[in-house]
JSON list of C-alpha atoms in Angstrom, two decimals:
[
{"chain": "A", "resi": 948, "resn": "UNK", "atom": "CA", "xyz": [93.74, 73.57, 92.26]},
{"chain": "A", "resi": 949, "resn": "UNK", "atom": "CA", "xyz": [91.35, 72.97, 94.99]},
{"chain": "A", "resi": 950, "resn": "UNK", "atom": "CA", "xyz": [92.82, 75.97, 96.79]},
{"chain": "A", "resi": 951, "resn": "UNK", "atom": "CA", "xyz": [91.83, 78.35, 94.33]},
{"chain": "A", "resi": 952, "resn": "UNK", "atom": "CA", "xyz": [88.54, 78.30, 94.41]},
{"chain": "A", "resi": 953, "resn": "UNK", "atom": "CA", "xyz": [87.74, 78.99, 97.93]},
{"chain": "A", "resi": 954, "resn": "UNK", "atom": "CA", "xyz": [90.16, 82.26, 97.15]},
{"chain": "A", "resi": 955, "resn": "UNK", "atom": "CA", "xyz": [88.05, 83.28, 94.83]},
{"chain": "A", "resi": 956, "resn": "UNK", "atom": "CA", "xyz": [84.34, 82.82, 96.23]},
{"chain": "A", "resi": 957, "resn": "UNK", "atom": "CA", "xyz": [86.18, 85.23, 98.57]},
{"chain": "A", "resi": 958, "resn": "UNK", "atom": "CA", "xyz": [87.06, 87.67, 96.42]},
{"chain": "A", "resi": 959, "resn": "UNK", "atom": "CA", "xyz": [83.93, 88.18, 94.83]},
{"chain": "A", "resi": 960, "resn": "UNK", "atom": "CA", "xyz": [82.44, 88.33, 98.48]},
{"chain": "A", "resi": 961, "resn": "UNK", "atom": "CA", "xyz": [85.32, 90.69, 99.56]},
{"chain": "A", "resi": 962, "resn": "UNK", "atom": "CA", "xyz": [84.18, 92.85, 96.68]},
{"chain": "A", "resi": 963, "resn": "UNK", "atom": "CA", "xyz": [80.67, 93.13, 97.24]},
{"chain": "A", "resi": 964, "resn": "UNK", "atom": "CA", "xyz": [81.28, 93.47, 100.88]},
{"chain": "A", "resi": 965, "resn": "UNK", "atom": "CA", "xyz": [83.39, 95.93, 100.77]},
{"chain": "A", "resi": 966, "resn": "UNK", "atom": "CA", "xyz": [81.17, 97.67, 98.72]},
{"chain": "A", "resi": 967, "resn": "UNK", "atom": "CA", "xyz": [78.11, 97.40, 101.36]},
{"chain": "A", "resi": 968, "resn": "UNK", "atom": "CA", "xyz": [80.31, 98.98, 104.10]},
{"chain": "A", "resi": 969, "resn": "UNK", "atom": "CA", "xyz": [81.30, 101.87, 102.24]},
{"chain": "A", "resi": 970, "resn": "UNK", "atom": "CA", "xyz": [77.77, 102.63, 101.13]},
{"chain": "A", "resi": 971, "resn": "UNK", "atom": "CA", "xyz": [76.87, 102.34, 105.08]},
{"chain": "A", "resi": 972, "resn": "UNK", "atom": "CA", "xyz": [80.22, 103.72, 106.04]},
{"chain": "A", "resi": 973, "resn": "UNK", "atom": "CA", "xyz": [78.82, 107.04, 104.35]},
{"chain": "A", "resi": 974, "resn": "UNK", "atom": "CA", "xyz": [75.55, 106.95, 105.15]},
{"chain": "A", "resi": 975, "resn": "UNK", "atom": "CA", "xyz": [76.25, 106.63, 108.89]},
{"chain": "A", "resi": 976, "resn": "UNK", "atom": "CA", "xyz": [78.52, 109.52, 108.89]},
{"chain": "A", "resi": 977, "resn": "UNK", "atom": "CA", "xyz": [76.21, 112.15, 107.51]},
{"chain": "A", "resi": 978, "resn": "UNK", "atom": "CA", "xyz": [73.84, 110.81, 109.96]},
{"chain": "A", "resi": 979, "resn": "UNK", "atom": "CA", "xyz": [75.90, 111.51, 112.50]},
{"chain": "A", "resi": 980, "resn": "UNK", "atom": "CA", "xyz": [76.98, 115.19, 111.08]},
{"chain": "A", "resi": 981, "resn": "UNK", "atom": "CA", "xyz": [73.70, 116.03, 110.85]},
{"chain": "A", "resi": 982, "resn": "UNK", "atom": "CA", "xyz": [72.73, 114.78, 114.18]},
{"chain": "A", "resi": 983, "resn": "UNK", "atom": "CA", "xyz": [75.54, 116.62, 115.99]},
{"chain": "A", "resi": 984, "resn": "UNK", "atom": "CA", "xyz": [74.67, 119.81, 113.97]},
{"chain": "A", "resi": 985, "resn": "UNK", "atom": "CA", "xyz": [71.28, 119.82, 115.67]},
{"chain": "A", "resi": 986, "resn": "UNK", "atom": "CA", "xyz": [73.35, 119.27, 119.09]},
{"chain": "A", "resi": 987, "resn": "UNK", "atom": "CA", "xyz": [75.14, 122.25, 118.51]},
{"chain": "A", "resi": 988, "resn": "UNK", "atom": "CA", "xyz": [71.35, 123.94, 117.89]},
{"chain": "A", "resi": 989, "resn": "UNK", "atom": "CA", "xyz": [72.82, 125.12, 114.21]},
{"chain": "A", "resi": 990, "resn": "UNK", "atom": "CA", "xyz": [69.59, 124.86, 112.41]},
{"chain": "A", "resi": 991, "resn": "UNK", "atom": "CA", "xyz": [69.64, 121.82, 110.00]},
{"chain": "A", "resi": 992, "resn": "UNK", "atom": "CA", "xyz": [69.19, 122.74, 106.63]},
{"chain": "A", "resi": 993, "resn": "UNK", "atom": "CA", "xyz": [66.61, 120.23, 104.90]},
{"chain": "A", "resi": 994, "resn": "UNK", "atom": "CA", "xyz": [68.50, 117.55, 103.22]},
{"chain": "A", "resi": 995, "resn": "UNK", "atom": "CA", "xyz": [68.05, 118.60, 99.03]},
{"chain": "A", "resi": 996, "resn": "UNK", "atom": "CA", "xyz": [66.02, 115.09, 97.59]},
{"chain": "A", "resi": 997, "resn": "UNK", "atom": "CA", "xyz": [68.84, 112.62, 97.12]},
{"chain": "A", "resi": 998, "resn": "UNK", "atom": "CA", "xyz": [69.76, 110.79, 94.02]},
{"chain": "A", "resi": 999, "resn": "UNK", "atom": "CA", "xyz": [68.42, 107.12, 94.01]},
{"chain": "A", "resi": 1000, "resn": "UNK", "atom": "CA", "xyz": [70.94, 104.98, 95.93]},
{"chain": "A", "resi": 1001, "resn": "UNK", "atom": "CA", "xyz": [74.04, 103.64, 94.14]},
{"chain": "A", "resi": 1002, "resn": "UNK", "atom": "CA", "xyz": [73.59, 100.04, 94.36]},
{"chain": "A", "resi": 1003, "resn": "UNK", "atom": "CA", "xyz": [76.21, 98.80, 96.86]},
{"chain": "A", "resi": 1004, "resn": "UNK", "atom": "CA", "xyz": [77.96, 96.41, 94.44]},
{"chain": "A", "resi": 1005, "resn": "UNK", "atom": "CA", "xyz": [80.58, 97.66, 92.41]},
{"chain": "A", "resi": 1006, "resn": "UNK", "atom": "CA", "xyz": [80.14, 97.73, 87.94]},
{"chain": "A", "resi": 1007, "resn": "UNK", "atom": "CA", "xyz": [78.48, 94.42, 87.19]},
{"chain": "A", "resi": 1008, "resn": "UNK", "atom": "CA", "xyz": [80.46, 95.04, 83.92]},
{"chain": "A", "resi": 1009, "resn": "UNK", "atom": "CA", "xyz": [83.87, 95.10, 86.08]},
{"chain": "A", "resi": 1010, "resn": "UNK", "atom": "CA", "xyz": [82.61, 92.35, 88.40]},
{"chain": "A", "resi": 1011, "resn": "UNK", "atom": "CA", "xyz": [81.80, 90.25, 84.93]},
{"chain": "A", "resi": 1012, "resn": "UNK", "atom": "CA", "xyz": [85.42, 91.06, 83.83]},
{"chain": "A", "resi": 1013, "resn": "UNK", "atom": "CA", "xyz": [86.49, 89.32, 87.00]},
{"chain": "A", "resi": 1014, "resn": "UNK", "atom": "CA", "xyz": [84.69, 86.56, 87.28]},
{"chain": "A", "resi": 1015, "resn": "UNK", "atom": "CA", "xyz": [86.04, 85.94, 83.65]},
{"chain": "A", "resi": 1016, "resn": "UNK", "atom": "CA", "xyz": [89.66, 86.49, 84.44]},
{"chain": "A", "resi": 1017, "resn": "UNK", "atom": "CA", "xyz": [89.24, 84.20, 87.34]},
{"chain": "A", "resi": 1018, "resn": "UNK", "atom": "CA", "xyz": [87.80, 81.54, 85.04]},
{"chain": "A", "resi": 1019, "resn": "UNK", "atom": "CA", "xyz": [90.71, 81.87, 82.31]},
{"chain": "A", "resi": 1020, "resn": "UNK", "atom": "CA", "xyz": [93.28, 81.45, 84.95]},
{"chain": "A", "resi": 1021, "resn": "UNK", "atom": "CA", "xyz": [91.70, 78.00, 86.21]},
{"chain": "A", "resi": 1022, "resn": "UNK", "atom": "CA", "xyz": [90.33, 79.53, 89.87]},
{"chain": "A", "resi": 1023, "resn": "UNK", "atom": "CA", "xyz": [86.87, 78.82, 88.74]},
{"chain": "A", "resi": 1024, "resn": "UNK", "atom": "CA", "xyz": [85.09, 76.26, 86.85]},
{"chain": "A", "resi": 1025, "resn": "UNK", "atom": "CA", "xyz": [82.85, 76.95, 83.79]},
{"chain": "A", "resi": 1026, "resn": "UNK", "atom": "CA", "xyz": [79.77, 75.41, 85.87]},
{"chain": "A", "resi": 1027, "resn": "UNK", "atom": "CA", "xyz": [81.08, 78.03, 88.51]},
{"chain": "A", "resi": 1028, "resn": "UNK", "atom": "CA", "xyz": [81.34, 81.08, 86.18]},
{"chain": "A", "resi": 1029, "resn": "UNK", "atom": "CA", "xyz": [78.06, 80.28, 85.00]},
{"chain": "A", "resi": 1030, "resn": "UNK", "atom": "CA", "xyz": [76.73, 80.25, 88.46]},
{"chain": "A", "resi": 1031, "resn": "UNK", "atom": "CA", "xyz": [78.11, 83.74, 89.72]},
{"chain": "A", "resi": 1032, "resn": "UNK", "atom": "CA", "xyz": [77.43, 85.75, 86.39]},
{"chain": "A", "resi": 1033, "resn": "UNK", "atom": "CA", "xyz": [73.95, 84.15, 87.02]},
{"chain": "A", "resi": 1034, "resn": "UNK", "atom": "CA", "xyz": [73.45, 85.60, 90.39]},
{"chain": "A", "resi": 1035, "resn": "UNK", "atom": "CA", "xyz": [75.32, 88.94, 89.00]},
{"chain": "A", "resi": 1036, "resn": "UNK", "atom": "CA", "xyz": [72.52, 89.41, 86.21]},
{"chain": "A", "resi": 1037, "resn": "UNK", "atom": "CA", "xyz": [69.68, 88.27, 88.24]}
]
């Protein structure tokens, strides 16, 4: 049982990591479009004001869901559920 947990602290820190570098992933490459539009001296079009940024971590309702399915199946602890939904809501 001791196993499990470790497993899933990393899968909750898979997920949210995985989040951040596709949020980067994408900003970096329209930095880089943009930057090697100007190279080609194609004018650059002014960028139209963007939406507010998606926050990096995916549905706190679907991350919720998981921490609770990991709890039913034994992987965490209550005290350990309670924790992580804590930092989720904060």
């Amino acid at each position: 049982m001791m196993r499990r947990r470790p497993l899933a602290r990393m899968a909750v820190r898979t997920t949210v990591v995985a989040g951040t570098a596709a949020a980067v992933g994408a900003h970096v490459a329209n930095k880089n479009a943009a930057q090697a539009q100007a190279a080609q001296g194609a004018p650059v079009a002014e960028a139209p004001a963007a939406p507010p940024a998606a926050p990096a971590q995916p549905d706190k309702i679907a991350q919720l869901t998981q921490l609770a399915a990991l709890k039913d199946s034994g992987a965490l602890t209550e005290a350990e559920f309670e924790t992580e939904k804590a930092k989720l809501l904060a």
